[in-house]
mmCIF file of N, CA and C in Angstrom:
data_model
loop_
_atom_site.group_PDB
_atom_site.id
_atom_site.type_symbol
_atom_site.label_atom_id
_atom_site.label_comp_id
_atom_site.label_asym_id
_atom_site.label_seq_id
_atom_site.Cartn_x
_atom_site.Cartn_y
_atom_site.Cartn_z
ATOM 1 N N MET H 1 -13.213 21.443 19.090
ATOM 2 C CA MET H 1 -12.156 20.443 19.581
ATOM 3 C C MET H 1 -12.713 19.044 18.162
ATOM 4 N N GLU H 2 -13.883 19.141 18.005
ATOM 5 C CA GLU H 2 -14.696 18.602 17.113
ATOM 6 C C GLU H 2 -14.067 18.611 15.423
ATOM 7 N N ASN H 3 -14.136 19.649 15.104
ATOM 8 C CA ASN H 3 -13.680 20.597 13.768
ATOM 9 C C ASN H 3 -12.067 20.167 13.633
ATOM 10 N N VAL H 4 -11.502 19.664 15.084
ATOM 11 C CA VAL H 4 -9.913 19.539 14.602
ATOM 12 C C VAL H 4 -9.947 18.068 14.180
ATOM 13 N N ARG H 5 -10.876 17.287 14.628
ATOM 14 C CA ARG H 5 -10.473 15.591 14.607
ATOM 15 C C ARG H 5 -11.150 15.884 12.645
ATOM 16 N N ILE H 6 -12.390 16.402 12.752
ATOM 17 C CA ILE H 6 -12.935 16.078 11.590
ATOM 18 C C ILE H 6 -11.559 16.472 10.479
ATOM 19 N N ILE H 7 -11.332 17.852 10.291
ATOM 20 C CA ILE H 7 -9.915 18.162 9.514
ATOM 21 C C ILE H 7 -8.602 17.294 9.546
ATOM 22 N N ALA H 8 -8.644 16.587 10.546
ATOM 23 C CA ALA H 8 -7.560 15.548 10.630
ATOM 24 C C ALA H 8 -7.835 14.503 9.660
ATOM 25 N N GLY H 9 -8.843 14.044 10.075
ATOM 26 C CA GLY H 9 -9.541 12.847 9.395
ATOM 27 C C GLY H 9 -9.191 13.165 7.568
ATOM 28 N N ILE H 10 -10.027 14.104 7.582
ATOM 29 C CA ILE H 10 -9.977 14.609 6.101
ATOM 30 C C ILE H 10 -8.697 14.461 5.280
ATOM 31 N N ILE H 11 -7.881 15.488 6.159
ATOM 32 C CA ILE H 11 -6.594 15.203 5.416
ATOM 33 C C ILE H 11 -5.883 13.860 5.239
ATOM 34 N N LEU H 12 -5.812 13.343 6.210
ATOM 35 C CA LEU H 12 -5.957 11.431 6.047
ATOM 36 C C LEU H 12 -6.131 10.915 5.078
ATOM 37 N N VAL H 13 -7.257 10.811 4.840
ATOM 38 C CA VAL H 13 -7.912 10.722 3.619
ATOM 39 C C VAL H 13 -7.305 10.998 2.515
ATOM 40 N N ALA H 14 -7.085 12.115 2.186
ATOM 41 C CA ALA H 14 -6.425 13.189 1.424
ATOM 42 C C ALA H 14 -5.278 12.408 0.791
ATOM 43 N N VAL H 15 -4.094 12.346 1.756
ATOM 44 C CA VAL H 15 -3.266 12.273 1.964
ATOM 45 C C VAL H 15 -2.959 10.965 1.167
ATOM 46 N N GLY H 16 -3.853 9.208 1.890
ATOM 47 C CA GLY H 16 -4.519 8.411 1.414
ATOM 48 C C GLY H 16 -4.110 8.252 0.086
ATOM 49 N N LEU H 17 -5.239 9.189 -0.534
ATOM 50 C CA LEU H 17 -5.869 9.378 -2.103
ATOM 51 C C LEU H 17 -4.564 9.505 -2.687
ATOM 52 N N PHE H 18 -3.753 10.753 -2.486
ATOM 53 C CA PHE H 18 -2.708 11.218 -3.095
ATOM 54 C C PHE H 18 -1.653 9.814 -3.279
ATOM 55 N N VAL H 19 -1.612 9.040 -2.326
ATOM 56 C CA VAL H 19 -0.798 7.922 -2.606
ATOM 57 C C VAL H 19 -1.035 6.635 -3.128
ATOM 58 N N TYR H 20 -2.363 6.798 -3.452
ATOM 59 C CA TYR H 20 -3.048 5.888 -4.468
ATOM 60 C C TYR H 20 -2.711 6.049 -5.633
ATOM 61 N N ILE H 21 -3.029 7.476 -5.960
ATOM 62 C CA ILE H 21 -3.095 8.287 -7.208
ATOM 63 C C ILE H 21 -1.251 8.028 -7.890
ATOM 64 N N THR H 22 -0.600 8.212 -6.693
ATOM 65 C CA THR H 22 1.255 8.175 -7.171
ATOM 66 C C THR H 22 0.990 7.011 -7.529
ATOM 67 N N ALA H 23 0.878 5.545 -6.914
ATOM 68 C CA ALA H 23 1.096 4.432 -7.238
ATOM 69 C C ALA H 23 0.589 3.681 -8.305
ATOM 70 N N THR H 24 -0.550 4.381 -8.744
ATOM 71 C CA THR H 24 -1.326 4.037 -9.987
ATOM 72 C C THR H 24 -0.377 4.870 -11.300
ATOM 73 N N ILE H 25 -0.003 6.109 -10.590
ATOM 74 C CA ILE H 25 0.909 6.556 -12.221
ATOM 75 C C ILE H 25 1.955 5.781 -11.961
ATOM 76 N N GLY H 26 2.740 5.331 -11.050
ATOM 77 C CA GLY H 26 3.984 4.548 -11.185
ATOM 78 C C GLY H 26 3.816 2.853 -11.792
ATOM 79 N N LEU H 27 2.796 2.702 -11.852
ATOM 80 C CA LEU H 27 2.057 1.355 -12.259
ATOM 81 C C LEU H 27 2.182 1.632 -13.968
ATOM 82 N N PHE H 28 1.837 2.881 -14.053
ATOM 83 C CA PHE H 28 1.682 2.858 -15.841
ATOM 84 C C PHE H 28 3.146 2.950 -16.358
ATOM 85 N N ARG H 29 3.998 3.737 -15.898
ATOM 86 C CA ARG H 29 5.429 4.885 -15.898
ATOM 87 C C ARG H 29 6.709 3.643 -15.914
ATOM 88 N N PHE H 30 6.269 2.680 -14.760
ATOM 89 C CA PHE H 30 7.803 1.694 -15.198
ATOM 90 C C PHE H 30 6.813 0.105 -16.033
ATOM 91 N N HIS H 31 8.211 0.066 -16.495
ATOM 92 C CA HIS H 31 8.124 -0.926 -17.352
ATOM 93 C C HIS H 31 8.412 -2.505 -17.082
ATOM 94 N N TYR H 32 9.181 -2.636 -16.299
ATOM 95 C CA TYR H 32 9.581 -4.135 -15.624
ATOM 96 C C TYR H 32 8.354 -4.563 -14.174
ATOM 97 N N VAL H 33 8.207 -5.854 -14.519
ATOM 98 C CA VAL H 33 6.861 -6.028 -13.985
ATOM 99 C C VAL H 33 7.315 -6.358 -12.231
ATOM 100 N N LEU H 34 8.338 -6.437 -11.566
ATOM 101 C CA LEU H 34 9.084 -6.088 -10.443
ATOM 102 C C LEU H 34 8.865 -4.651 -9.908
ATOM 103 N N ASN H 35 9.218 -3.933 -11.019
ATOM 104 C CA ASN H 35 8.959 -2.300 -10.647
ATOM 105 C C ASN H 35 7.491 -1.965 -10.204
ATOM 106 N N ARG H 36 6.478 -2.393 -11.096
ATOM 107 C CA ARG H 36 5.125 -2.280 -11.507
ATOM 108 C C ARG H 36 4.676 -2.812 -9.723
ATOM 109 N N MET H 37 5.588 -4.019 -9.431
ATOM 110 C CA MET H 37 4.708 -4.557 -7.808
ATOM 111 C C MET H 37 5.086 -4.193 -6.793
ATOM 112 N N HIS H 38 6.483 -3.325 -7.466
ATOM 113 C CA HIS H 38 7.100 -2.268 -5.887
ATOM 114 C C HIS H 38 6.192 -1.524 -6.113
ATOM 115 N N ALA H 39 5.860 -0.705 -6.661
ATOM 116 C CA ALA H 39 5.169 0.606 -6.499
ATOM 117 C C ALA H 39 3.490 0.287 -6.136
ATOM 118 N N ALA H 40 2.986 -0.646 -6.729
ATOM 119 C CA ALA H 40 1.785 -0.921 -6.192
ATOM 120 C C ALA H 40 1.473 -1.499 -4.991
ATOM 121 N N ALA H 41 2.756 -2.425 -4.337
ATOM 122 C CA ALA H 41 2.572 -2.603 -2.841
ATOM 123 C C ALA H 41 2.777 -1.664 -2.044
ATOM 124 N N LEU H 42 3.973 -0.674 -2.193
ATOM 125 C CA LEU H 42 3.743 0.430 -1.274
ATOM 126 C C LEU H 42 2.556 1.380 -1.332
ATOM 127 N N GLY H 43 2.158 1.527 -2.585
ATOM 128 C CA GLY H 43 1.344 2.401 -2.615
ATOM 129 C C GLY H 43 -0.219 1.608 -1.835
ATOM 130 N N ASP H 44 -0.542 0.468 -1.716
ATOM 131 C CA ASP H 44 -1.281 0.178 -1.307
ATOM 132 C C ASP H 44 -0.941 -0.139 0.325
ATOM 133 N N THR H 45 -0.087 -0.350 0.458
ATOM 134 C CA THR H 45 0.587 -0.494 1.847
ATOM 135 C C THR H 45 0.224 0.863 2.583
ATOM 136 N N LEU H 46 1.161 1.911 2.107
ATOM 137 C CA LEU H 46 0.715 2.835 2.976
ATOM 138 C C LEU H 46 -0.763 3.880 2.867
ATOM 139 N N GLY H 47 -1.097 3.634 1.418
ATOM 140 C CA GLY H 47 -2.611 4.276 0.864
ATOM 141 C C GLY H 47 -3.399 3.868 1.732
ATOM 142 N N ILE H 48 -3.497 2.173 2.426
ATOM 143 C CA ILE H 48 -4.559 1.943 2.854
ATOM 144 C C ILE H 48 -4.452 2.159 4.685
ATOM 145 N N LEU H 49 -2.927 2.771 4.698
ATOM 146 C CA LEU H 49 -2.970 3.123 6.172
ATOM 147 C C LEU H 49 -3.720 4.514 6.182
ATOM 148 N N PHE H 50 -3.298 5.576 5.361
ATOM 149 C CA PHE H 50 -4.218 6.747 5.365
ATOM 150 C C PHE H 50 -5.074 6.802 5.442
ATOM 151 N N VAL H 51 -5.933 6.033 4.814
ATOM 152 C CA VAL H 51 -7.306 6.231 4.453
ATOM 153 C C VAL H 51 -7.804 5.819 5.503
ATOM 154 N N LEU H 52 -7.423 4.324 6.317
ATOM 155 C CA LEU H 52 -8.142 3.907 7.557
ATOM 156 C C LEU H 52 -7.912 4.779 8.636
ATOM 157 N N LEU H 53 -6.468 5.329 8.872
ATOM 158 C CA LEU H 53 -6.547 6.259 9.900
ATOM 159 C C LEU H 53 -7.210 7.263 9.787
ATOM 160 N N GLY H 54 -7.859 7.749 8.610
ATOM 161 C CA GLY H 54 -8.595 9.316 8.600
ATOM 162 C C GLY H 54 -10.059 8.641 8.677
ATOM 163 N N LEU H 55 -10.167 7.522 8.412
ATOM 164 C CA LEU H 55 -11.213 7.203 8.565
ATOM 165 C C LEU H 55 -11.687 6.894 10.578
ATOM 166 N N MET H 56 -10.688 6.580 10.935
ATOM 167 C CA MET H 56 -10.805 6.613 12.189
ATOM 168 C C MET H 56 -11.018 7.745 12.994
ATOM 169 N N PHE H 57 -10.382 8.880 12.403
ATOM 170 C CA PHE H 57 -10.537 10.056 12.926
ATOM 171 C C PHE H 57 -12.265 10.421 12.733
ATOM 172 N N LEU H 58 -12.414 10.477 11.508
ATOM 173 C CA LEU H 58 -14.041 10.724 11.258
ATOM 174 C C LEU H 58 -15.307 9.931 12.100
ATOM 175 N N VAL H 59 -14.964 8.961 12.165
ATOM 176 C CA VAL H 59 -15.873 7.899 12.802
ATOM 177 C C VAL H 59 -16.193 8.398 14.243
ATOM 178 N N GLY H 60 -14.714 8.641 14.735
ATOM 179 C CA GLY H 60 -14.883 8.774 16.138
ATOM 180 C C GLY H 60 -13.803 7.605 16.883
ATOM 181 N N PHE H 61 -13.548 7.465 18.305
ATOM 182 C CA PHE H 61 -12.740 6.531 19.161
ATOM 183 C C PHE H 61 -14.268 5.974 19.516
ATOM 184 N N ASN H 62 -14.458 4.549 19.005
ATOM 185 C CA ASN H 62 -15.514 3.935 19.130
ATOM 186 C C ASN H 62 -15.212 2.383 18.849
ATOM 187 N N PHE H 63 -15.810 1.609 18.783
ATOM 188 C CA PHE H 63 -15.580 0.287 18.118
ATOM 189 C C PHE H 63 -15.353 -0.043 17.305
ATOM 190 N N HIS H 64 -15.974 1.198 16.161
ATOM 191 C CA HIS H 64 -15.636 0.997 14.989
ATOM 192 C C HIS H 64 -14.357 0.929 14.683
ATOM 193 N N THR H 65 -13.608 1.828 15.550
ATOM 194 C CA THR H 65 -12.252 2.164 15.336
ATOM 195 C C THR H 65 -11.186 1.000 15.769
ATOM 196 N N LEU H 66 -11.197 0.490 16.528
ATOM 197 C CA LEU H 66 -11.125 -1.287 16.567
ATOM 198 C C LEU H 66 -11.322 -1.590 15.504
ATOM 199 N N ARG H 67 -12.141 -2.212 15.033
ATOM 200 C CA ARG H 67 -12.321 -2.743 13.817
ATOM 201 C C ARG H 67 -11.319 -2.227 12.615
ATOM 202 N N LEU H 68 -11.210 -0.654 12.472
ATOM 203 C CA LEU H 68 -10.384 -0.402 11.505
ATOM 204 C C LEU H 68 -9.144 -0.552 11.880
ATOM 205 N N GLY H 69 -8.384 -0.402 13.122
ATOM 206 C CA GLY H 69 -7.114 -1.044 14.052
ATOM 207 C C GLY H 69 -7.149 -2.408 13.070
ATOM 208 N N LEU H 70 -8.065 -3.627 13.871
ATOM 209 C CA LEU H 70 -7.708 -4.418 12.896
ATOM 210 C C LEU H 70 -7.467 -4.525 11.311
ATOM 211 N N ILE H 71 -8.312 -4.512 10.551
ATOM 212 C CA ILE H 71 -8.253 -4.164 9.513
ATOM 213 C C ILE H 71 -7.041 -3.886 8.687
ATOM 214 N N ILE H 72 -6.224 -2.742 9.382
ATOM 215 C CA ILE H 72 -5.194 -2.064 9.222
ATOM 216 C C ILE H 72 -3.808 -3.212 9.272
ATOM 217 N N CYS H 73 -4.186 -3.658 10.621
ATOM 218 C CA CYS H 73 -2.843 -4.961 11.064
ATOM 219 C C CYS H 73 -3.183 -6.016 10.375
ATOM 220 N N PHE H 74 -4.493 -6.488 9.722
ATOM 221 C CA PHE H 74 -4.671 -7.709 8.664
ATOM 222 C C PHE H 74 -3.731 -7.698 7.516
ATOM 223 N N LEU H 75 -4.229 -6.143 6.998
ATOM 224 C CA LEU H 75 -3.510 -5.671 5.236
ATOM 225 C C LEU H 75 -2.203 -5.629 5.834
ATOM 226 N N TRP H 76 -1.592 -4.492 6.968
ATOM 227 C CA TRP H 76 -0.306 -4.767 6.941
ATOM 228 C C TRP H 76 0.708 -5.956 6.779
ATOM 229 N N MET H 77 -0.219 -7.201 7.159
ATOM 230 C CA MET H 77 0.739 -8.049 7.205
ATOM 231 C C MET H 77 0.435 -9.305 6.203
ATOM 232 N N ALA H 78 -1.097 -8.790 5.337
ATOM 233 C CA ALA H 78 -1.209 -9.723 4.331
ATOM 234 C C ALA H 78 -0.635 -9.291 2.982
ATOM 235 N N SER H 79 -0.566 -7.717 2.762
ATOM 236 C CA SER H 79 -0.083 -7.230 1.673
ATOM 237 C C SER H 79 1.597 -7.834 1.230
ATOM 238 N N PRO H 80 2.008 -7.207 2.055
ATOM 239 C CA PRO H 80 3.750 -7.607 2.165
ATOM 240 C C PRO H 80 4.092 -8.839 1.642
ATOM 241 N N VAL H 81 3.178 -9.808 2.331
ATOM 242 C CA VAL H 81 3.714 -11.234 1.980
ATOM 243 C C VAL H 81 2.968 -11.754 0.695
ATOM 244 N N SER H 82 1.922 -11.200 0.433
ATOM 245 C CA SER H 82 1.400 -11.757 -0.884
ATOM 246 C C SER H 82 2.088 -11.056 -2.190
ATOM 247 N N SER H 83 2.438 -9.723 -1.916
ATOM 248 C CA SER H 83 3.563 -9.168 -3.127
ATOM 249 C C SER H 83 4.945 -9.687 -3.202
ATOM 250 N N HIS H 84 5.432 -10.262 -1.654
ATOM 251 C CA HIS H 84 6.599 -10.871 -1.816
ATOM 252 C C HIS H 84 6.505 -12.460 -2.911
ATOM 253 N N LEU H 85 5.130 -12.894 -2.623
ATOM 254 C CA LEU H 85 5.135 -14.312 -3.344
ATOM 255 C C LEU H 85 4.905 -14.067 -4.784
ATOM 256 N N LEU H 86 4.184 -13.017 -5.095
ATOM 257 C CA LEU H 86 4.215 -12.601 -6.200
ATOM 258 C C LEU H 86 5.382 -12.461 -7.193
ATOM 259 N N ALA H 87 6.008 -11.674 -6.320
ATOM 260 C CA ALA H 87 7.608 -11.307 -6.741
ATOM 261 C C ALA H 87 8.263 -12.565 -7.290
ATOM 262 N N LYS H 88 8.458 -13.455 -5.969
ATOM 263 C CA LYS H 88 9.179 -14.696 -6.266
ATOM 264 C C LYS H 88 8.581 -15.654 -7.290
ATOM 265 N N ALA H 89 7.360 -15.837 -7.437
ATOM 266 C CA ALA H 89 7.291 -16.389 -8.578
ATOM 267 C C ALA H 89 7.307 -15.765 -10.073
ATOM 268 N N GLU H 90 7.452 -14.560 -10.469
ATOM 269 C CA GLU H 90 8.000 -13.881 -11.437
ATOM 270 C C GLU H 90 9.408 -14.146 -11.718
ATOM 271 N N PHE H 91 10.373 -14.298 -10.426
ATOM 272 C CA PHE H 91 11.585 -14.386 -10.799
ATOM 273 C C PHE H 91 11.933 -15.948 -10.715
ATOM 274 N N VAL H 92 11.264 -16.771 -10.309
ATOM 275 C CA VAL H 92 11.559 -18.364 -11.041
ATOM 276 C C VAL H 92 10.950 -18.411 -11.776
ATOM 277 N N THR H 93 9.472 -17.987 -12.687
ATOM 278 C CA THR H 93 9.191 -18.113 -13.843
ATOM 279 C C THR H 93 9.744 -17.768 -15.026
ATOM 280 N N PHE H 94 10.448 -16.260 -15.143
ATOM 281 C CA PHE H 94 10.745 -15.795 -16.377
ATOM 282 C C PHE H 94 11.959 -16.413 -16.771
ATOM 283 N N LYS H 95 12.485 -16.190 -17.650
ATOM 284 C CA LYS H 95 13.699 -16.874 -18.419
ATOM 285 C C LYS H 95 14.474 -16.205 -18.238
ATOM 286 N N HIS H 96 14.145 -14.822 -18.501
ATOM 287 C CA HIS H 96 15.237 -13.695 -18.855
ATOM 288 C C HIS H 96 15.313 -12.934 -17.835
ATOM 289 N N ILE H 97 15.295 -13.512 -16.704
ATOM 290 C CA ILE H 97 15.460 -12.452 -15.800
ATOM 291 C C ILE H 97 16.650 -11.841 -15.457
ATOM 292 N N LYS H 98 17.647 -11.992 -15.854
ATOM 293 C CA LYS H 98 19.283 -11.561 -15.757
ATOM 294 C C LYS H 98 18.988 -10.339 -16.833
ATOM 295 N N SER H 99 18.584 -10.567 -17.749
ATOM 296 C CA SER H 99 18.689 -9.211 -19.067
ATOM 297 C C SER H 99 17.411 -8.222 -18.420
ATOM 298 N N GLU H 100 16.776 -8.716 -17.473
ATOM 299 C CA GLU H 100 15.976 -7.472 -17.242
ATOM 300 C C GLU H 100 16.805 -6.930 -15.872
ATOM 301 N N CYS H 101 17.190 -7.237 -15.069
ATOM 302 C CA CYS H 101 17.596 -6.761 -13.876
ATOM 303 C C CYS H 101 18.889 -7.554 -13.272
ATOM 304 N N GLU H 102 19.792 -6.796 -12.593
ATOM 305 C CA GLU H 102 20.928 -7.682 -12.115
ATOM 306 C C GLU H 102 20.354 -8.474 -10.767
ATOM 307 N N VAL H 103 21.012 -9.685 -10.901
ATOM 308 C CA VAL H 103 20.627 -10.255 -10.039
ATOM 309 C C VAL H 103 22.104 -10.547 -8.813
ATOM 310 N N VAL H 104 21.743 -10.592 -7.643
ATOM 311 C CA VAL H 104 23.229 -10.875 -6.978
ATOM 312 C C VAL H 104 22.855 -12.156 -5.916
ATOM 313 N N GLU H 105 23.625 -13.181 -6.116
ATOM 314 C CA GLU H 105 23.101 -14.551 -5.603
ATOM 315 C C GLU H 105 24.078 -14.443 -4.563
ATOM 316 N N LYS H 106 23.569 -14.891 -3.301
ATOM 317 C CA LYS H 106 24.715 -15.318 -2.357
ATOM 318 C C LYS H 106 24.432 -16.522 -1.683
#
């Protein structure tokens, strides 16, 4: 049973690293800053989930698992909020936003 836990942890960490690598490729492929921020935010949020879940499996279920769970909760709340604020700042300050993307105002 110990081997299954370690293998599951390694697989989760590997999936998290794959998500990070994919997000990094997205940062270099996309040209517009909002697209880059979208790739970075999703990659960061999903990547940290898989990596920390993998670490939770690798260290076993103890007090450190609770700490890692709290870190996941904090990052899942903070990362989308900061990405949204950066995107809003880009939208407000960029003068030629309509030439870059279609904006639908409600």
